[in-house]
């Protein structure tokens, strides 16, 4: 029995190590800068978050199925010491069962364009992910499970927004609703990382409290960049995670499954998001500055995504019509590595960090 358990752990470790770069090359790049103990914990936490994200983003699942899977996933995470095996199996088979169902109406085009095969593979091996997570310290598991559960429940609240009508795209209600959605998707991650970092590095309660406040805003900023970047892709599911008030203010329209794309004041919309995110990223810089210089790995892990997000916003600000492109806007590989090299020097100096961010971020 001990040998079988050991073999399962080895298989689980192999799977989680290999799947991480497949589901996110950017995250896999940043996580390598963390100390080994922390990188493994953060990597496994990311995989659990990615599973929730896979259910939420799926075009294979209809809105009610996405909500059902997210709520089941949240229920699974009630206890970090025990998992309902039947529930794990049900969650793993969500996409298999749906593809075999005659009632599923998702088109092959939508499945191909929005359902990422490595992410589905990740979901279908949930048991292996949980096996690896089981080897983490109990305090780490509690932090991770609490926040991923909160994330999944929050995401479930938004899955019913997608309209069944062919020509309609649903938007979030207003900026408060936008903040709430972004909190569930990414603000929770800011809190989770803060607790993991604080436990690992032994930060004081005062520092932890400050980091929690800033970490929430940090997460919102990164997610709002993603919302803008993925706006066209998300409409394929009948939803766009921008506020309706912004759409109305800038007279922007988007017809689902249409080549007409966005119309209206695209530059104004992009400028508004750039200004909002600037405030979030100021909080991100303050978060990083609290991390002591002796924790260079933590600082590098945090600086890289901020620099990449800043460069992405610069791209949108300089070429707002890029928002019309039917695909994920990505920085060129050479630009990514240039930003990583710049981040390397910024980790040593808060002054250089502030200066470099200011040179990159638009406006």
Short mmCIF file of N, CA and C in Angstrom, two decimals, residues 98-263:
data_model
loop_
_atom_site.label_atom_id
_atom_site.label_comp_id
_atom_site.label_asym_id
_atom_site.label_seq_id
_atom_site.Cartn_x
_atom_site.Cartn_y
_atom_site.Cartn_z
N UNK A 98 -20.25 16.02 -21.28
CA UNK A 98 -20.93 17.05 -22.07
C UNK A 98 -20.77 16.80 -23.56
N UNK A 99 -19.59 16.38 -23.98
CA UNK A 99 -19.37 16.12 -25.39
C UNK A 99 -20.22 14.97 -25.88
N UNK A 100 -20.54 14.04 -24.97
CA UNK A 100 -21.34 12.88 -25.34
C UNK A 100 -22.84 13.14 -25.26
N UNK A 101 -23.21 14.31 -24.71
CA UNK A 101 -24.62 14.62 -24.51
C UNK A 101 -25.23 15.19 -25.78
N UNK A 102 -26.39 14.67 -26.15
CA UNK A 102 -27.09 15.18 -27.33
C UNK A 102 -27.59 16.59 -27.13
N UNK A 103 -27.74 17.00 -25.86
CA UNK A 103 -28.30 18.32 -25.58
C UNK A 103 -27.27 19.42 -25.72
N UNK A 104 -25.98 19.04 -25.85
CA UNK A 104 -24.94 20.06 -25.96
C UNK A 104 -24.97 20.68 -27.35
N UNK A 105 -25.04 22.01 -27.39
CA UNK A 105 -25.16 22.72 -28.66
C UNK A 105 -23.91 23.51 -29.02
N UNK A 106 -22.85 23.38 -28.25
CA UNK A 106 -21.64 24.16 -28.55
C UNK A 106 -21.07 23.74 -29.89
N UNK A 107 -20.75 24.69 -30.72
CA UNK A 107 -20.24 24.40 -32.06
C UNK A 107 -18.78 23.98 -31.99
N UNK A 108 -18.36 23.22 -33.01
CA UNK A 108 -16.96 22.80 -33.06
C UNK A 108 -16.03 24.00 -33.15
N UNK A 109 -16.49 25.05 -33.83
CA UNK A 109 -15.68 26.26 -33.95
C UNK A 109 -15.43 26.90 -32.59
N UNK A 110 -16.48 26.99 -31.76
CA UNK A 110 -16.34 27.59 -30.44
C UNK A 110 -15.45 26.74 -29.55
N UNK A 111 -15.63 25.43 -29.64
CA UNK A 111 -14.82 24.53 -28.81
C UNK A 111 -13.34 24.71 -29.15
N UNK A 112 -13.07 24.77 -30.46
CA UNK A 112 -11.68 24.88 -30.88
C UNK A 112 -11.06 26.21 -30.47
N UNK A 113 -11.87 27.29 -30.51
CA UNK A 113 -11.31 28.61 -30.29
C UNK A 113 -11.21 29.00 -28.84
N UNK A 114 -12.06 28.47 -27.98
CA UNK A 114 -12.05 28.95 -26.60
C UNK A 114 -11.74 27.87 -25.57
N UNK A 115 -11.86 26.61 -25.92
CA UNK A 115 -11.56 25.55 -24.96
C UNK A 115 -10.15 25.03 -25.20
N UNK A 116 -9.30 25.29 -24.24
CA UNK A 116 -7.89 24.98 -24.34
C UNK A 116 -7.65 23.52 -23.95
N UNK A 117 -7.08 22.73 -24.87
CA UNK A 117 -6.93 21.30 -24.62
C UNK A 117 -6.05 20.97 -23.42
N UNK A 118 -4.91 21.64 -23.21
CA UNK A 118 -4.14 21.36 -21.99
C UNK A 118 -4.94 21.65 -20.72
N UNK A 119 -5.77 22.69 -20.73
CA UNK A 119 -6.59 23.01 -19.55
C UNK A 119 -7.63 21.92 -19.30
N UNK A 120 -8.20 21.39 -20.38
CA UNK A 120 -9.15 20.28 -20.22
C UNK A 120 -8.43 19.04 -19.69
N UNK A 121 -7.22 18.81 -20.18
CA UNK A 121 -6.41 17.70 -19.65
C UNK A 121 -6.16 17.89 -18.16
N UNK A 122 -5.92 19.11 -17.76
CA UNK A 122 -5.72 19.42 -16.34
C UNK A 122 -6.95 19.05 -15.53
N UNK A 123 -8.12 19.46 -16.00
CA UNK A 123 -9.37 19.14 -15.30
C UNK A 123 -9.57 17.64 -15.21
N UNK A 124 -9.27 16.95 -16.29
CA UNK A 124 -9.49 15.50 -16.32
C UNK A 124 -8.50 14.73 -15.45
N UNK A 125 -7.53 15.42 -14.89
CA UNK A 125 -6.57 14.81 -13.96
C UNK A 125 -6.57 15.53 -12.61
N UNK A 126 -7.75 15.99 -12.22
CA UNK A 126 -7.91 16.69 -10.95
C UNK A 126 -7.39 15.86 -9.78
N UNK A 127 -7.61 14.56 -9.83
CA UNK A 127 -7.16 13.70 -8.73
C UNK A 127 -5.64 13.76 -8.53
N UNK A 128 -4.90 13.87 -9.63
CA UNK A 128 -3.44 13.96 -9.53
C UNK A 128 -3.02 15.29 -8.93
N UNK A 129 -3.72 16.35 -9.31
CA UNK A 129 -3.42 17.67 -8.74
C UNK A 129 -3.65 17.65 -7.23
N UNK A 130 -4.78 17.08 -6.82
CA UNK A 130 -5.10 17.00 -5.39
C UNK A 130 -4.09 16.14 -4.64
N UNK A 131 -3.61 15.09 -5.29
CA UNK A 131 -2.59 14.24 -4.65
C UNK A 131 -1.32 15.04 -4.36
N UNK A 132 -0.92 15.88 -5.30
CA UNK A 132 0.26 16.71 -5.07
C UNK A 132 -0.01 17.77 -4.01
N UNK A 133 -1.19 18.37 -4.05
CA UNK A 133 -1.55 19.39 -3.07
C UNK A 133 -1.54 18.81 -1.66
N UNK A 134 -1.92 17.55 -1.54
CA UNK A 134 -1.95 16.89 -0.22
C UNK A 134 -0.60 16.86 0.47
N UNK A 135 0.47 16.99 -0.29
CA UNK A 135 1.81 16.92 0.30
C UNK A 135 2.29 18.29 0.81
N UNK A 136 1.51 19.35 0.58
CA UNK A 136 1.88 20.67 1.07
C UNK A 136 1.60 20.80 2.56
N UNK A 137 2.28 21.71 3.23
CA UNK A 137 1.97 21.96 4.64
C UNK A 137 0.51 22.35 4.83
N UNK A 138 -0.06 21.99 5.96
CA UNK A 138 -1.47 22.23 6.21
C UNK A 138 -1.83 23.71 6.11
N UNK A 139 -0.99 24.59 6.64
CA UNK A 139 -1.32 26.02 6.57
C UNK A 139 -1.38 26.52 5.13
N UNK A 140 -0.50 26.01 4.28
CA UNK A 140 -0.55 26.38 2.87
C UNK A 140 -1.84 25.88 2.23
N UNK A 141 -2.20 24.64 2.52
CA UNK A 141 -3.42 24.07 1.93
C UNK A 141 -4.65 24.87 2.35
N UNK A 142 -4.70 25.28 3.58
CA UNK A 142 -5.86 26.05 4.06
C UNK A 142 -5.97 27.38 3.31
N UNK A 143 -4.85 28.08 3.18
CA UNK A 143 -4.86 29.35 2.44
C UNK A 143 -5.34 29.14 1.01
N UNK A 144 -4.81 28.10 0.37
CA UNK A 144 -5.13 27.86 -1.04
C UNK A 144 -6.60 27.47 -1.21
N UNK A 145 -7.06 26.52 -0.41
CA UNK A 145 -8.43 26.03 -0.56
C UNK A 145 -9.45 27.12 -0.27
N UNK A 146 -9.23 27.91 0.76
CA UNK A 146 -10.18 28.96 1.11
C UNK A 146 -10.36 29.95 -0.03
N UNK A 147 -9.26 30.34 -0.65
CA UNK A 147 -9.34 31.35 -1.71
C UNK A 147 -9.83 30.77 -3.03
N UNK A 148 -9.43 29.55 -3.38
CA UNK A 148 -9.93 28.95 -4.62
C UNK A 148 -11.42 28.65 -4.49
N UNK A 149 -11.86 28.26 -3.31
CA UNK A 149 -13.29 28.05 -3.10
C UNK A 149 -14.06 29.36 -3.27
N UNK A 150 -13.55 30.43 -2.69
CA UNK A 150 -14.18 31.74 -2.85
C UNK A 150 -14.22 32.15 -4.32
N UNK A 151 -13.15 31.88 -5.03
CA UNK A 151 -13.08 32.18 -6.46
C UNK A 151 -14.15 31.42 -7.23
N UNK A 152 -14.25 30.12 -6.99
CA UNK A 152 -15.20 29.29 -7.74
C UNK A 152 -16.65 29.71 -7.46
N UNK A 153 -16.96 29.99 -6.21
CA UNK A 153 -18.32 30.44 -5.88
C UNK A 153 -18.63 31.77 -6.55
N UNK A 154 -17.67 32.67 -6.55
CA UNK A 154 -17.88 33.97 -7.18
C UNK A 154 -18.07 33.84 -8.68
N UNK A 155 -17.22 33.02 -9.31
CA UNK A 155 -17.36 32.80 -10.75
C UNK A 155 -18.73 32.24 -11.09
N UNK A 156 -19.23 31.35 -10.24
CA UNK A 156 -20.53 30.73 -10.50
C UNK A 156 -21.64 31.77 -10.57
N UNK A 157 -21.49 32.85 -9.83
CA UNK A 157 -22.51 33.90 -9.84
C UNK A 157 -22.62 34.60 -11.18
N UNK A 158 -21.55 34.52 -11.98
CA UNK A 158 -21.51 35.26 -13.24
C UNK A 158 -21.73 34.39 -14.47
N UNK A 159 -21.82 33.09 -14.30
CA UNK A 159 -21.95 32.21 -15.47
C UNK A 159 -23.30 32.34 -16.15
N UNK A 160 -24.33 32.76 -15.41
CA UNK A 160 -25.66 32.87 -16.00
C UNK A 160 -25.84 34.13 -16.83
N UNK A 161 -24.82 34.98 -16.86
CA UNK A 161 -24.94 36.24 -17.60
C UNK A 161 -25.00 36.03 -19.11
N UNK A 162 -24.32 35.00 -19.59
CA UNK A 162 -24.27 34.78 -21.04
C UNK A 162 -25.67 34.54 -21.59
N UNK A 163 -26.01 35.28 -22.60
CA UNK A 163 -27.35 35.20 -23.18
C UNK A 163 -27.44 34.05 -24.15
N UNK A 164 -28.60 33.46 -24.24
CA UNK A 164 -28.83 32.40 -25.21
C UNK A 164 -29.20 32.95 -26.57
N UNK A 165 -29.39 34.26 -26.67
CA UNK A 165 -29.74 34.85 -27.94
C UNK A 165 -28.53 34.94 -28.85
N UNK A 166 -28.75 34.77 -30.15
CA UNK A 166 -27.65 34.73 -31.10
C UNK A 166 -26.97 36.09 -31.27
N UNK A 167 -27.72 37.18 -31.14
CA UNK A 167 -27.18 38.48 -31.50
C UNK A 167 -26.77 39.35 -30.32
N UNK A 168 -27.01 38.86 -29.10
CA UNK A 168 -26.78 39.70 -27.93
C UNK A 168 -25.51 39.32 -27.20
N UNK A 169 -24.84 40.34 -26.68
CA UNK A 169 -23.69 40.14 -25.82
C UNK A 169 -24.02 40.79 -24.48
N UNK A 170 -23.81 40.07 -23.40
CA UNK A 170 -24.07 40.61 -22.07
C UNK A 170 -22.80 41.22 -21.49
N UNK A 171 -22.98 42.35 -20.80
CA UNK A 171 -21.86 43.02 -20.15
C UNK A 171 -22.12 43.06 -18.65
N UNK A 172 -21.08 43.34 -17.88
CA UNK A 172 -21.27 43.57 -16.46
C UNK A 172 -22.03 44.88 -16.26
N UNK A 173 -22.71 45.01 -15.14
CA UNK A 173 -23.63 46.13 -14.93
C UNK A 173 -22.92 47.48 -14.91
N UNK A 174 -21.93 47.63 -14.06
CA UNK A 174 -21.26 48.91 -13.88
C UNK A 174 -19.86 48.65 -13.32
N UNK A 175 -19.16 49.72 -12.96
CA UNK A 175 -17.79 49.56 -12.48
C UNK A 175 -17.73 48.79 -11.17
N UNK A 176 -18.72 48.97 -10.31
CA UNK A 176 -18.75 48.22 -9.04
C UNK A 176 -18.88 46.72 -9.31
N UNK A 177 -19.71 46.38 -10.29
CA UNK A 177 -19.88 44.97 -10.67
C UNK A 177 -18.59 44.43 -11.29
N UNK A 178 -17.93 45.27 -12.06
CA UNK A 178 -16.65 44.91 -12.66
C UNK A 178 -15.61 44.63 -11.59
N UNK A 179 -15.54 45.48 -10.58
CA UNK A 179 -14.61 45.28 -9.47
C UNK A 179 -14.93 43.99 -8.73
N UNK A 180 -16.21 43.72 -8.54
CA UNK A 180 -16.62 42.51 -7.83
C UNK A 180 -16.21 41.26 -8.61
N UNK A 181 -16.46 41.26 -9.91
CA UNK A 181 -16.08 40.12 -10.74
C UNK A 181 -14.56 39.92 -10.72
N UNK A 182 -13.82 41.01 -10.93
CA UNK A 182 -12.36 40.91 -10.96
C UNK A 182 -11.80 40.47 -9.60
N UNK A 183 -12.51 40.83 -8.54
CA UNK A 183 -12.07 40.37 -7.22
C UNK A 183 -12.15 38.84 -7.14
N UNK A 184 -13.29 38.29 -7.57
CA UNK A 184 -13.45 36.84 -7.48
C UNK A 184 -12.40 36.11 -8.31
N UNK A 185 -12.09 36.64 -9.49
CA UNK A 185 -11.17 35.97 -10.40
C UNK A 185 -9.72 36.17 -10.00
N UNK A 186 -9.36 37.37 -9.52
CA UNK A 186 -7.95 37.67 -9.29
C UNK A 186 -7.64 38.31 -7.94
N UNK A 187 -8.58 39.05 -7.37
CA UNK A 187 -8.35 39.61 -6.04
C UNK A 187 -8.14 38.52 -5.01
N UNK A 188 -8.87 37.42 -5.18
CA UNK A 188 -8.70 36.26 -4.30
C UNK A 188 -7.28 35.71 -4.38
N UNK A 189 -6.71 35.76 -5.58
CA UNK A 189 -5.35 35.28 -5.76
C UNK A 189 -4.36 36.18 -5.02
N UNK A 190 -4.62 37.50 -5.05
CA UNK A 190 -3.78 38.43 -4.31
C UNK A 190 -3.76 38.11 -2.83
N UNK A 191 -4.93 37.80 -2.27
CA UNK A 191 -5.01 37.42 -0.85
C UNK A 191 -4.28 36.10 -0.59
N UNK A 192 -4.50 35.13 -1.49
CA UNK A 192 -3.88 33.82 -1.30
C UNK A 192 -2.35 33.90 -1.33
N UNK A 193 -1.82 34.62 -2.32
CA UNK A 193 -0.36 34.76 -2.41
C UNK A 193 0.20 35.51 -1.21
N UNK A 194 -0.55 36.51 -0.74
CA UNK A 194 -0.10 37.26 0.44
C UNK A 194 0.07 36.34 1.64
N UNK A 195 -0.89 35.46 1.86
CA UNK A 195 -0.78 34.54 2.99
C UNK A 195 0.35 33.54 2.80
N UNK A 196 0.52 33.03 1.58
CA UNK A 196 1.61 32.09 1.33
C UNK A 196 2.97 32.78 1.51
N UNK A 197 3.11 33.98 0.96
CA UNK A 197 4.37 34.72 1.11
C UNK A 197 4.65 35.04 2.57
N UNK A 198 3.61 35.47 3.28
CA UNK A 198 3.79 35.88 4.67
C UNK A 198 4.18 34.70 5.55
N UNK A 199 3.55 33.55 5.33
CA UNK A 199 3.91 32.36 6.09
C UNK A 199 5.34 31.92 5.78
N UNK A 200 5.69 31.96 4.50
CA UNK A 200 7.03 31.51 4.09
C UNK A 200 8.12 32.42 4.64
N UNK A 201 7.93 33.74 4.50
CA UNK A 201 8.99 34.70 4.85
C UNK A 201 8.89 35.20 6.28
N UNK A 202 7.81 34.85 6.98
CA UNK A 202 7.66 35.30 8.36
C UNK A 202 7.38 36.79 8.49
N UNK A 203 6.58 37.34 7.57
CA UNK A 203 6.24 38.76 7.64
C UNK A 203 5.42 39.05 8.89
N UNK A 204 5.57 40.25 9.41
CA UNK A 204 4.79 40.67 10.58
C UNK A 204 3.31 40.78 10.22
N UNK A 205 2.47 40.79 11.23
CA UNK A 205 1.02 40.93 10.99
C UNK A 205 0.71 42.27 10.35
N UNK A 206 1.46 43.30 10.74
CA UNK A 206 1.25 44.62 10.15
C UNK A 206 1.57 44.60 8.65
N UNK A 207 2.67 43.97 8.29
CA UNK A 207 3.03 43.86 6.87
C UNK A 207 2.01 43.01 6.12
N UNK A 208 1.59 41.92 6.75
CA UNK A 208 0.59 41.06 6.11
C UNK A 208 -0.70 41.82 5.84
N UNK A 209 -1.14 42.61 6.80
CA UNK A 209 -2.38 43.38 6.63
C UNK A 209 -2.26 44.38 5.49
N UNK A 210 -1.12 45.07 5.43
CA UNK A 210 -0.91 46.03 4.35
C UNK A 210 -0.87 45.33 2.99
N UNK A 211 -0.20 44.18 2.95
CA UNK A 211 -0.10 43.44 1.71
C UNK A 211 -1.47 42.92 1.25
N UNK A 212 -2.33 42.56 2.18
CA UNK A 212 -3.67 42.10 1.81
C UNK A 212 -4.45 43.20 1.09
N UNK A 213 -4.38 44.40 1.61
CA UNK A 213 -5.09 45.53 0.99
C UNK A 213 -4.54 45.80 -0.41
N UNK A 214 -3.22 45.86 -0.51
CA UNK A 214 -2.58 46.14 -1.79
C UNK A 214 -2.70 44.96 -2.75
N UNK A 215 -2.65 43.74 -2.22
CA UNK A 215 -2.72 42.55 -3.05
C UNK A 215 -4.04 42.39 -3.76
N UNK A 216 -5.11 42.80 -3.09
CA UNK A 216 -6.43 42.77 -3.73
C UNK A 216 -6.43 43.67 -4.96
N UNK A 217 -5.93 44.89 -4.80
CA UNK A 217 -5.88 45.84 -5.92
C UNK A 217 -4.92 45.35 -7.01
N UNK A 218 -3.81 44.75 -6.60
CA UNK A 218 -2.84 44.16 -7.52
C UNK A 218 -3.56 43.17 -8.45
N UNK A 219 -4.33 42.28 -7.86
CA UNK A 219 -5.05 41.28 -8.64
C UNK A 219 -6.07 41.91 -9.58
N UNK A 220 -6.79 42.91 -9.09
CA UNK A 220 -7.79 43.57 -9.93
C UNK A 220 -7.15 44.21 -11.15
N UNK A 221 -5.99 44.83 -10.95
CA UNK A 221 -5.31 45.47 -12.07
C UNK A 221 -4.94 44.47 -13.16
N UNK A 222 -4.34 43.35 -12.76
CA UNK A 222 -3.95 42.34 -13.74
C UNK A 222 -5.16 41.77 -14.46
N UNK A 223 -6.25 41.56 -13.73
CA UNK A 223 -7.44 40.99 -14.36
C UNK A 223 -8.10 41.97 -15.32
N UNK A 224 -8.10 43.24 -14.99
CA UNK A 224 -8.71 44.23 -15.89
C UNK A 224 -7.94 44.34 -17.20
N UNK A 225 -6.63 44.15 -17.15
CA UNK A 225 -5.85 44.07 -18.38
C UNK A 225 -6.31 42.87 -19.20
N UNK A 226 -6.50 41.73 -18.53
CA UNK A 226 -6.95 40.53 -19.22
C UNK A 226 -8.34 40.70 -19.82
N UNK A 227 -9.22 41.38 -19.10
CA UNK A 227 -10.58 41.61 -19.59
C UNK A 227 -10.53 42.40 -20.90
N UNK A 228 -9.74 43.44 -20.92
CA UNK A 228 -9.61 44.24 -22.14
C UNK A 228 -8.97 43.43 -23.26
N UNK A 229 -7.95 42.68 -22.91
CA UNK A 229 -7.22 41.89 -23.90
C UNK A 229 -8.09 40.80 -24.53
N UNK A 230 -8.98 40.22 -23.73
CA UNK A 230 -9.78 39.08 -24.18
C UNK A 230 -11.21 39.46 -24.56
N UNK A 231 -11.49 40.75 -24.70
CA UNK A 231 -12.86 41.20 -24.91
C UNK A 231 -13.53 40.52 -26.09
N UNK A 232 -12.85 40.44 -27.23
CA UNK A 232 -13.45 39.86 -28.42
C UNK A 232 -13.65 38.35 -28.25
N UNK A 233 -12.65 37.69 -27.67
CA UNK A 233 -12.76 36.24 -27.45
C UNK A 233 -13.94 35.91 -26.55
N UNK A 234 -14.11 36.68 -25.48
CA UNK A 234 -15.19 36.40 -24.53
C UNK A 234 -16.56 36.54 -25.16
N UNK A 235 -16.70 37.40 -26.16
CA UNK A 235 -18.02 37.59 -26.77
C UNK A 235 -18.50 36.36 -27.51
N UNK A 236 -17.60 35.45 -27.83
CA UNK A 236 -18.01 34.22 -28.49
C UNK A 236 -18.91 33.38 -27.59
N UNK A 237 -18.81 33.64 -26.28
CA UNK A 237 -19.68 32.95 -25.33
C UNK A 237 -20.88 33.82 -24.94
N UNK A 238 -21.05 34.93 -25.67
CA UNK A 238 -22.19 35.80 -25.40
C UNK A 238 -21.99 36.72 -24.22
N UNK A 239 -20.74 36.95 -23.81
CA UNK A 239 -20.49 37.79 -22.65
C UNK A 239 -19.20 38.58 -22.85
N UNK A 240 -19.17 39.78 -22.29
CA UNK A 240 -17.95 40.58 -22.26
C UNK A 240 -17.84 41.15 -20.86
N UNK A 241 -16.69 41.01 -20.23
CA UNK A 241 -16.54 41.38 -18.82
C UNK A 241 -16.14 42.84 -18.64
N UNK A 242 -16.56 43.69 -19.56
CA UNK A 242 -16.45 45.13 -19.39
C UNK A 242 -17.78 45.67 -18.87
N UNK A 243 -17.79 46.80 -18.18
CA UNK A 243 -19.05 47.34 -17.65
C UNK A 243 -19.93 47.92 -18.75
N UNK A 244 -21.23 47.66 -18.64
CA UNK A 244 -22.19 48.23 -19.57
C UNK A 244 -22.11 49.76 -19.59
N UNK A 245 -21.84 50.35 -18.42
CA UNK A 245 -21.75 51.81 -18.35
C UNK A 245 -20.61 52.34 -19.22
N UNK A 246 -19.51 51.60 -19.32
CA UNK A 246 -18.42 52.01 -20.19
C UNK A 246 -18.83 51.88 -21.66
N UNK A 247 -19.52 50.79 -21.96
CA UNK A 247 -19.97 50.54 -23.33
C UNK A 247 -20.89 51.66 -23.79
N UNK A 248 -21.79 52.07 -22.89
CA UNK A 248 -22.73 53.15 -23.22
C UNK A 248 -22.02 54.50 -23.31
N UNK A 249 -21.11 54.76 -22.37
CA UNK A 249 -20.43 56.05 -22.32
C UNK A 249 -19.63 56.31 -23.59
N UNK A 250 -19.01 55.27 -24.13
CA UNK A 250 -18.17 55.45 -25.32
C UNK A 250 -18.85 54.95 -26.59
N UNK A 251 -20.15 54.66 -26.47
CA UNK A 251 -20.98 54.30 -27.62
C UNK A 251 -20.37 53.13 -28.40
N UNK A 252 -19.88 52.16 -27.65
CA UNK A 252 -19.26 50.99 -28.25
C UNK A 252 -20.30 49.89 -28.42
N UNK A 253 -20.30 49.27 -29.58
CA UNK A 253 -21.21 48.15 -29.82
C UNK A 253 -20.42 46.95 -30.31
N UNK A 254 -20.92 45.80 -30.00
CA UNK A 254 -20.26 44.57 -30.42
C UNK A 254 -21.33 43.55 -30.75
N UNK A 255 -21.35 43.08 -31.96
CA UNK A 255 -22.33 42.08 -32.38
C UNK A 255 -21.72 40.70 -32.29
N UNK A 256 -22.37 39.83 -31.58
CA UNK A 256 -21.85 38.47 -31.40
C UNK A 256 -21.84 37.72 -32.72
N UNK A 257 -20.77 36.93 -32.93
CA UNK A 257 -20.59 36.13 -34.15
C UNK A 257 -20.71 37.00 -35.40
N UNK A 258 -20.13 38.17 -35.35
CA UNK A 258 -20.17 39.09 -36.47
C UNK A 258 -18.77 39.60 -36.76
N UNK A 259 -18.51 39.94 -38.03
CA UNK A 259 -17.21 40.47 -38.40
C UNK A 259 -17.14 41.99 -38.21
N UNK A 260 -18.27 42.59 -37.83
CA UNK A 260 -18.29 44.05 -37.72
C UNK A 260 -17.49 44.55 -36.53
N UNK A 261 -17.39 43.71 -35.48
CA UNK A 261 -16.56 44.05 -34.33
C UNK A 261 -17.06 45.27 -33.57
N UNK A 262 -16.13 45.92 -32.87
CA UNK A 262 -16.45 47.10 -32.07
C UNK A 262 -16.67 48.31 -32.96
N UNK A 263 -17.60 49.15 -32.55
CA UNK A 263 -17.80 50.46 -33.17
C UNK A 263 -17.87 51.48 -32.05
#
